[in-house]
PDB file of C-alpha atoms in Angstrom:
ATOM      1  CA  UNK R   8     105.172 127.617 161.519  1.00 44.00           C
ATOM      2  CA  UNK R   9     106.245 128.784 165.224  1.00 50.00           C
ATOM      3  CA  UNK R  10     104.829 132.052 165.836  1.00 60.00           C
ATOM      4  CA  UNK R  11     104.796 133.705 169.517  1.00 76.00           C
ATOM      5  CA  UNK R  12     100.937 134.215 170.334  1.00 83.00           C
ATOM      6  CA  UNK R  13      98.214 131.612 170.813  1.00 89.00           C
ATOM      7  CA  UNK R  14      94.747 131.530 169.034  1.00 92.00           C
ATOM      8  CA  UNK R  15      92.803 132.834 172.051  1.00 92.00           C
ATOM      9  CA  UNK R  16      91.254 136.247 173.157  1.00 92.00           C
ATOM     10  CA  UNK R  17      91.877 138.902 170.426  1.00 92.00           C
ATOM     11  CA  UNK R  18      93.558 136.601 168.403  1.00 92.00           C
ATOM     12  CA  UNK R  19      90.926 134.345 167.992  1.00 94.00           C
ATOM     13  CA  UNK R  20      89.242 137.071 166.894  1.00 94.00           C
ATOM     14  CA  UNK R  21      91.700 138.131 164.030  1.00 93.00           C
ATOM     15  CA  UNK R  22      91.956 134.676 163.044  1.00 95.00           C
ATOM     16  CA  UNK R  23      88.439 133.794 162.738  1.00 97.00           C
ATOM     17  CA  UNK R  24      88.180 137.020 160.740  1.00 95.00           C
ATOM     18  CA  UNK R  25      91.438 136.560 158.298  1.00 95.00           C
ATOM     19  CA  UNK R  26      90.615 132.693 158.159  1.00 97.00           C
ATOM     20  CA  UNK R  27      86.734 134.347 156.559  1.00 97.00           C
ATOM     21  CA  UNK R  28      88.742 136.763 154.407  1.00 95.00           C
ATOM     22  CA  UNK R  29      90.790 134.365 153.253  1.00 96.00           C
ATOM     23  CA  UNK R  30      88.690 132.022 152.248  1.00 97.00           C
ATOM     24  CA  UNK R  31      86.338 134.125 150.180  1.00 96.00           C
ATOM     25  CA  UNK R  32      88.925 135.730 148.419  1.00 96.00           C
ATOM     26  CA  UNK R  33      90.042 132.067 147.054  1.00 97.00           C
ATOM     27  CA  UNK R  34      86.987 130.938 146.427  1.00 96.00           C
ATOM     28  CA  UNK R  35      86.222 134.603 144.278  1.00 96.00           C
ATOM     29  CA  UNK R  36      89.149 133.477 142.244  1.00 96.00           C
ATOM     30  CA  UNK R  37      88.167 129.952 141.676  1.00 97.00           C
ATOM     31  CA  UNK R  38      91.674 128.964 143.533  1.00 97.00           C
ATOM     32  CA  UNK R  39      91.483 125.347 144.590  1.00 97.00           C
ATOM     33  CA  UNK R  40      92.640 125.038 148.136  1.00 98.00           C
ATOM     34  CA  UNK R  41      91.701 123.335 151.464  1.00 98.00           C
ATOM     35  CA  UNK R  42      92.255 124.022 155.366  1.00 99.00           C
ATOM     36  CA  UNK R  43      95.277 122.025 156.595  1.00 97.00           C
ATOM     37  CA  UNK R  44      97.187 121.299 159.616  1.00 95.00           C
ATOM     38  CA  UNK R  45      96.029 122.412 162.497  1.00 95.00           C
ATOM     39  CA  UNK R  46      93.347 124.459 161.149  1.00 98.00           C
ATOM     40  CA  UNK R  47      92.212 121.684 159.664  1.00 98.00           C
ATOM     41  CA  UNK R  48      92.286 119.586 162.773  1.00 98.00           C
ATOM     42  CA  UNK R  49      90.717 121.834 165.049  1.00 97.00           C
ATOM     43  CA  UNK R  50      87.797 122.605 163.302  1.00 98.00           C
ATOM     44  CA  UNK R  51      87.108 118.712 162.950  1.00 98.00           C
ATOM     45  CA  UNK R  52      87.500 117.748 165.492  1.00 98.00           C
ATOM     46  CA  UNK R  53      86.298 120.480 168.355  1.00 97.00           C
ATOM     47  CA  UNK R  54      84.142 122.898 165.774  1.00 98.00           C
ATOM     48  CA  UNK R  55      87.051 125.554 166.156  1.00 98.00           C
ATOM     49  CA  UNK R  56      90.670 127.222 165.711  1.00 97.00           C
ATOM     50  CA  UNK R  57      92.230 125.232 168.658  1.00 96.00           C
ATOM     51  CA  UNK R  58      93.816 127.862 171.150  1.00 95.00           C
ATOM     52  CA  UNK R  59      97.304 126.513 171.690  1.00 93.00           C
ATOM     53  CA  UNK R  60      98.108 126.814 167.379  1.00 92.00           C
ATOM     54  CA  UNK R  61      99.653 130.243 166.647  1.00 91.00           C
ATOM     55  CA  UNK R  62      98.557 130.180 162.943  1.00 94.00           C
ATOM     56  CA  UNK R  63      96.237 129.408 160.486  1.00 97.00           C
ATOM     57  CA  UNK R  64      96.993 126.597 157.802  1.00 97.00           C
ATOM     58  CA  UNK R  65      95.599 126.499 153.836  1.00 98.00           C
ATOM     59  CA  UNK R  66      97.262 124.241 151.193  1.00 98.00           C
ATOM     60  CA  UNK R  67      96.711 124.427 147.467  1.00 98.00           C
ATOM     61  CA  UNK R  68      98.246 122.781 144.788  1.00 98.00           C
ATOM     62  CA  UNK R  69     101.274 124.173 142.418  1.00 98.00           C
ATOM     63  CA  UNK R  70      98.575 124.192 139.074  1.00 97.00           C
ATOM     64  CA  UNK R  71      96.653 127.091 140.776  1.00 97.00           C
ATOM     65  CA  UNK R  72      99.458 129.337 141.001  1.00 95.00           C
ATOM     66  CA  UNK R  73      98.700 130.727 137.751  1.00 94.00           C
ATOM     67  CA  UNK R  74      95.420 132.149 139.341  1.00 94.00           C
ATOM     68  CA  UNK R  75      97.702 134.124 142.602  1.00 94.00           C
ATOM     69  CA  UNK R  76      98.558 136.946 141.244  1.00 93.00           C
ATOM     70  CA  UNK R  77      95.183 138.644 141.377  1.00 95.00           C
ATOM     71  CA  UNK R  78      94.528 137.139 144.477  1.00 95.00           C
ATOM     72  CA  UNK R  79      97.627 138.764 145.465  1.00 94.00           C
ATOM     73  CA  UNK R  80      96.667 141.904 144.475  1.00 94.00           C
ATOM     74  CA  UNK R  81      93.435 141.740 145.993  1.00 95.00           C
ATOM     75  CA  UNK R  82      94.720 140.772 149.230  1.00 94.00           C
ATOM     76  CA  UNK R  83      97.061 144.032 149.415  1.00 91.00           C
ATOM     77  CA  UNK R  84      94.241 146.173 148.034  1.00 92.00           C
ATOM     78  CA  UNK R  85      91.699 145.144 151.050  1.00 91.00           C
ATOM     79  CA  UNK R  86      95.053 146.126 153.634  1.00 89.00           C
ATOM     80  CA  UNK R  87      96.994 142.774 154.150  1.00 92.00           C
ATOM     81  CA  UNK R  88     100.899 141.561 153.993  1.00 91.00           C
ATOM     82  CA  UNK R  89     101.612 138.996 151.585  1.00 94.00           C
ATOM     83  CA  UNK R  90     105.030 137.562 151.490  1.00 95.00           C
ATOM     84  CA  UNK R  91     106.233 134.842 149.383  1.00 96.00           C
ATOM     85  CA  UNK R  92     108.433 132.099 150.117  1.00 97.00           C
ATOM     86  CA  UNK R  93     110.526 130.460 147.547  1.00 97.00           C
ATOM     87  CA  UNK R  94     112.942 127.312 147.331  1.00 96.00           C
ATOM     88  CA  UNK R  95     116.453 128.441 147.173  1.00 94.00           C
ATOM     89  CA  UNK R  96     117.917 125.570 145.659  1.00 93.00           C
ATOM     90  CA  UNK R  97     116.322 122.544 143.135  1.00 94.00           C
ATOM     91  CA  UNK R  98     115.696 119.354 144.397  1.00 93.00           C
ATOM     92  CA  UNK R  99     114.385 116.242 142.739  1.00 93.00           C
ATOM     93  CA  UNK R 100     110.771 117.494 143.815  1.00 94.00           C
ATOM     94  CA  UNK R 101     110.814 121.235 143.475  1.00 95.00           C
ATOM     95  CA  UNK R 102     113.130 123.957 141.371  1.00 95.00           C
ATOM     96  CA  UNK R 103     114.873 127.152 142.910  1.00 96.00           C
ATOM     97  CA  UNK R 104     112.477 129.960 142.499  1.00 97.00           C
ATOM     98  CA  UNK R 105     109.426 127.869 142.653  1.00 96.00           C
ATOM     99  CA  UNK R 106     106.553 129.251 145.536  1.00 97.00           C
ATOM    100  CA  UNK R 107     107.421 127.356 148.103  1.00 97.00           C
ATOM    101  CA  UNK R 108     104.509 129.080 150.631  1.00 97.00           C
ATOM    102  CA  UNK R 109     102.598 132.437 151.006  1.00 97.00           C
ATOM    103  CA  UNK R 110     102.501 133.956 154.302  1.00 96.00           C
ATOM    104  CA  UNK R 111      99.121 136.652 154.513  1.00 96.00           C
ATOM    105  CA  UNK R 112      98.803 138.689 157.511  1.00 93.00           C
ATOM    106  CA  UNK R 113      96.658 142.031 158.167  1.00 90.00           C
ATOM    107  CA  UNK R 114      98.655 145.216 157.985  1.00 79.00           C
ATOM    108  CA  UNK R 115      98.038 147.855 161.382  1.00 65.00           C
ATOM    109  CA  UNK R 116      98.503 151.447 161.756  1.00 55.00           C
ATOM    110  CA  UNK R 117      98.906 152.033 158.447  1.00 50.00           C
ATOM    111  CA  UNK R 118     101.111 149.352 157.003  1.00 51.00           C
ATOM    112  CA  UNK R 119     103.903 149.820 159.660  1.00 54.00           C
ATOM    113  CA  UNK R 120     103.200 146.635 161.859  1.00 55.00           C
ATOM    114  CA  UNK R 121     102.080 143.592 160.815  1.00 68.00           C
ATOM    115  CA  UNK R 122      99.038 141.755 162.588  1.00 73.00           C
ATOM    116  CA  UNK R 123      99.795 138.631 165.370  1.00 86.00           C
ATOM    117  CA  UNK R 124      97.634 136.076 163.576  1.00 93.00           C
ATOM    118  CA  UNK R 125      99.984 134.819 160.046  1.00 94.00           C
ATOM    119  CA  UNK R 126      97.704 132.272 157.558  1.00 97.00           C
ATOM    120  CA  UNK R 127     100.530 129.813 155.994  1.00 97.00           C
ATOM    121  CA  UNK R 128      99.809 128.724 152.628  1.00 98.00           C
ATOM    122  CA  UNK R 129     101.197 125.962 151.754  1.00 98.00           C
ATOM    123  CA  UNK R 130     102.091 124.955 147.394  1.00 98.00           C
ATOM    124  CA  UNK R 131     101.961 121.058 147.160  1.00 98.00           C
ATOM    125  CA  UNK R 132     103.757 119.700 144.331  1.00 98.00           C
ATOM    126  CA  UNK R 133     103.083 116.520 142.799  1.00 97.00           C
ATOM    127  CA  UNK R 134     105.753 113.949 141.963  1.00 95.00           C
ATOM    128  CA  UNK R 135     104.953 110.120 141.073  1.00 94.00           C
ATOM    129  CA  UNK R 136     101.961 109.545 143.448  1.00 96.00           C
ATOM    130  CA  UNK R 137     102.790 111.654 146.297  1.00 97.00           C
ATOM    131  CA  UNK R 138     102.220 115.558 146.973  1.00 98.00           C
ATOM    132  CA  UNK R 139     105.403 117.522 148.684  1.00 98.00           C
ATOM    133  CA  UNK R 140     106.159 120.362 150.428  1.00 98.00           C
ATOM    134  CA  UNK R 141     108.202 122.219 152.469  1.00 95.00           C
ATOM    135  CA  UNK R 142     108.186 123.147 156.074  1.00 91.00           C
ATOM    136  CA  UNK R 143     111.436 124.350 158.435  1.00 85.00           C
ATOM    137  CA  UNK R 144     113.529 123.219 155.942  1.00 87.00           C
ATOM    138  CA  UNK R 145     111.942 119.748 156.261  1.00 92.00           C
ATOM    139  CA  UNK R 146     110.341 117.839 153.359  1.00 96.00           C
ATOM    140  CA  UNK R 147     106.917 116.302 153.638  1.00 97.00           C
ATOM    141  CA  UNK R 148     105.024 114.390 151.821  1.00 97.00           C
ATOM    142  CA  UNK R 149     101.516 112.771 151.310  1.00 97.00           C
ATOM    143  CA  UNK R 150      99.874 110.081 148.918  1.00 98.00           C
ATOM    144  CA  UNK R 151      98.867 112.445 146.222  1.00 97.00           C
ATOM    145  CA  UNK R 152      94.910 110.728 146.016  1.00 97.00           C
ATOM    146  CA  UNK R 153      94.299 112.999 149.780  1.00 98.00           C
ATOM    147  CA  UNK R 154      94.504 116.099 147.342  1.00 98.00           C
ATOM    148  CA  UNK R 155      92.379 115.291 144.148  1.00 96.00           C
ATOM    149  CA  UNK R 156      88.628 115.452 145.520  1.00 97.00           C
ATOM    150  CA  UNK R 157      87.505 117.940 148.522  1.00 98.00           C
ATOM    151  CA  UNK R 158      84.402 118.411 150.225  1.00 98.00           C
ATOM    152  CA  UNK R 159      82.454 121.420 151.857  1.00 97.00           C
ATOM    153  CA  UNK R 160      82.576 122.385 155.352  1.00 98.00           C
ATOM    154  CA  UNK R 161      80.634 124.927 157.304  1.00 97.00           C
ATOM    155  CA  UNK R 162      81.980 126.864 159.993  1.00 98.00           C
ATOM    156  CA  UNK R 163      80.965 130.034 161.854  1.00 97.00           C
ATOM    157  CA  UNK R 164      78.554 130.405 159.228  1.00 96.00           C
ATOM    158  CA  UNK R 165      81.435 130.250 156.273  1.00 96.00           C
ATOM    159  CA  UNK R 166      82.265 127.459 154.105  1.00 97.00           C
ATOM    160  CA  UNK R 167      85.728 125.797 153.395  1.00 98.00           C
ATOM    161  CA  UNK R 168      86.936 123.320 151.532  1.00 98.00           C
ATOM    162  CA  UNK R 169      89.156 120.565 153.019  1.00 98.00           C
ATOM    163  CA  UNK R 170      90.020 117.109 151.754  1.00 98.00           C
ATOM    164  CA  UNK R 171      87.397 114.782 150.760  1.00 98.00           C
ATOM    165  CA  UNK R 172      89.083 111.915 152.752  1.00 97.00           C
ATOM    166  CA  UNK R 173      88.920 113.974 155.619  1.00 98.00           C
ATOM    167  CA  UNK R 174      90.076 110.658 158.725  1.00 97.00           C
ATOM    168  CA  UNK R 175      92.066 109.066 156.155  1.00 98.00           C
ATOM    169  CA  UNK R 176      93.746 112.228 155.937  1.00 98.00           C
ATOM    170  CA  UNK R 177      94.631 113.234 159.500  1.00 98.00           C
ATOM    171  CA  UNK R 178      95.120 109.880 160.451  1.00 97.00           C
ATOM    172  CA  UNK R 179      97.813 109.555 157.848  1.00 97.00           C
ATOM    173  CA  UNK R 180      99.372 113.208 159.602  1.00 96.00           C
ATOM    174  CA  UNK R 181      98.612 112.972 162.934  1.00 95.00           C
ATOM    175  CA  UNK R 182      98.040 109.417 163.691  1.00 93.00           C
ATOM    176  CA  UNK R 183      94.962 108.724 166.673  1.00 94.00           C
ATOM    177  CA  UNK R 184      93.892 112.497 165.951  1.00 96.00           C
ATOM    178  CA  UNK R 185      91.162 112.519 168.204  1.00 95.00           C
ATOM    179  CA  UNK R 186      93.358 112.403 171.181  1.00 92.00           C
ATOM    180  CA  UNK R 187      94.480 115.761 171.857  1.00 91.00           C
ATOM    181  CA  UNK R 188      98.198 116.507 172.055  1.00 88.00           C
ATOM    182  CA  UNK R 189      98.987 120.084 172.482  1.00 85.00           C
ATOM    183  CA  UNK R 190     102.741 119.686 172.186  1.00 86.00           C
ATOM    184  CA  UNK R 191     102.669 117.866 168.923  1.00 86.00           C
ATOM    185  CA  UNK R 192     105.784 119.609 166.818  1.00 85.00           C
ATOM    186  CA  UNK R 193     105.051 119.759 163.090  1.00 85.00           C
ATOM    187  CA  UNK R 194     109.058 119.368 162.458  1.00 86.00           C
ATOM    188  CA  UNK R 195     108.989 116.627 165.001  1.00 89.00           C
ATOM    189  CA  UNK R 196     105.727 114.414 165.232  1.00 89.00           C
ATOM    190  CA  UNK R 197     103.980 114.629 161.679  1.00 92.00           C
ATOM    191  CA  UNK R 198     103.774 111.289 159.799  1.00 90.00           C
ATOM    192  CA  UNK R 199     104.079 112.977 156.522  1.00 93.00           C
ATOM    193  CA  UNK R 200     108.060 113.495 157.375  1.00 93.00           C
ATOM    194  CA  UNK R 201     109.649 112.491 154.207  1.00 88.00           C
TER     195      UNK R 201
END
């Protein structure tokens, strides 16, 4: 999602720290998820949160949204903003008032302002043998065999889960992924454009 800030200086820090959070949290409530996007990319391929992204990217699928609301809860108890994102009208792939994404940020100064650094969760939904979602009010989708086995990764002494097909997988998004291409536009450039 566009955000206004870059992942550099203090807000490197706050994402490194929300991106640990984050993480533990899911994996305390057995929630199935993986890094994506950019996140995903950066940490691949350069061992960190590249420094032109403004946010952090998760995905999970639709079938653990029946294990959210604690997480939910949890994340508002330990001081962060959760909103949730919703599809406003049905489609062939997704219903109105289905999750379309959750957006977690850190609360400041007592809940009045909301932190810079936003993690995007994503809710994949399956349909024949692809996974979609929604993004800018553009639909996206994936063969639906990237999401059904994941793998560990370490990094900055945390682990994260991310998709098991790991090249297959950003090739597929991003194309030649090792080339780096700081102006790529998710609404523009991704391959998973439906």
């Amino acid at each position: 999602m566009a955000y206004d800030i870059t992942l550099e200086g203090q807000n490197l820090i706050e994402a490194e720290s929300l991106l640990k959070e984050a993480a533990a949290l899911f994996h305390k409530h057995k929630i199935a998820y993986w890094l994506e996007g950019g996140t995903l990319l950066g940490i691949i391929r350069e061992d960190r949160l590249l420094p032109w992204d403004n946010d952090l990217d998760f995905s999970m699928m639709c079938d653990q949204l029946n294990l959210v609301n604690a997480l939910l809860e949890d994340l508002k108890r330990k001081g962060f903003r959760v909103r949730i994102r919703r599809f406003e009208e049905d489609s062939e792939q997704f219903k109105k008032g289905d999750i379309r994404m959750l957006k977690i940020r850190r609360k400041k100064f007592f809940g009045l302002i909301k932190g810079n650094v936003c993690l995007d969760i994503f809710v994949k939904y399956p349909h024949e043998d692809k996974a979609y979602w929604e993004i800018a009010n553009r639909l996206k989708h994936v063969p639906l065999h990237f999401y059904q086995q994941f793998r560990e990764i370490q990094f900055k002494g945390s682990t994260y889960m991310i998709p098991k097909e790991t090249e297959a997988y950003l090739t597929y998004r991003y194309g030649d992924w090792k080339i780096q291409k700081k102006d790529w536009d998710t609404s523009r450039d991704d391959q998973a454009l439906a």
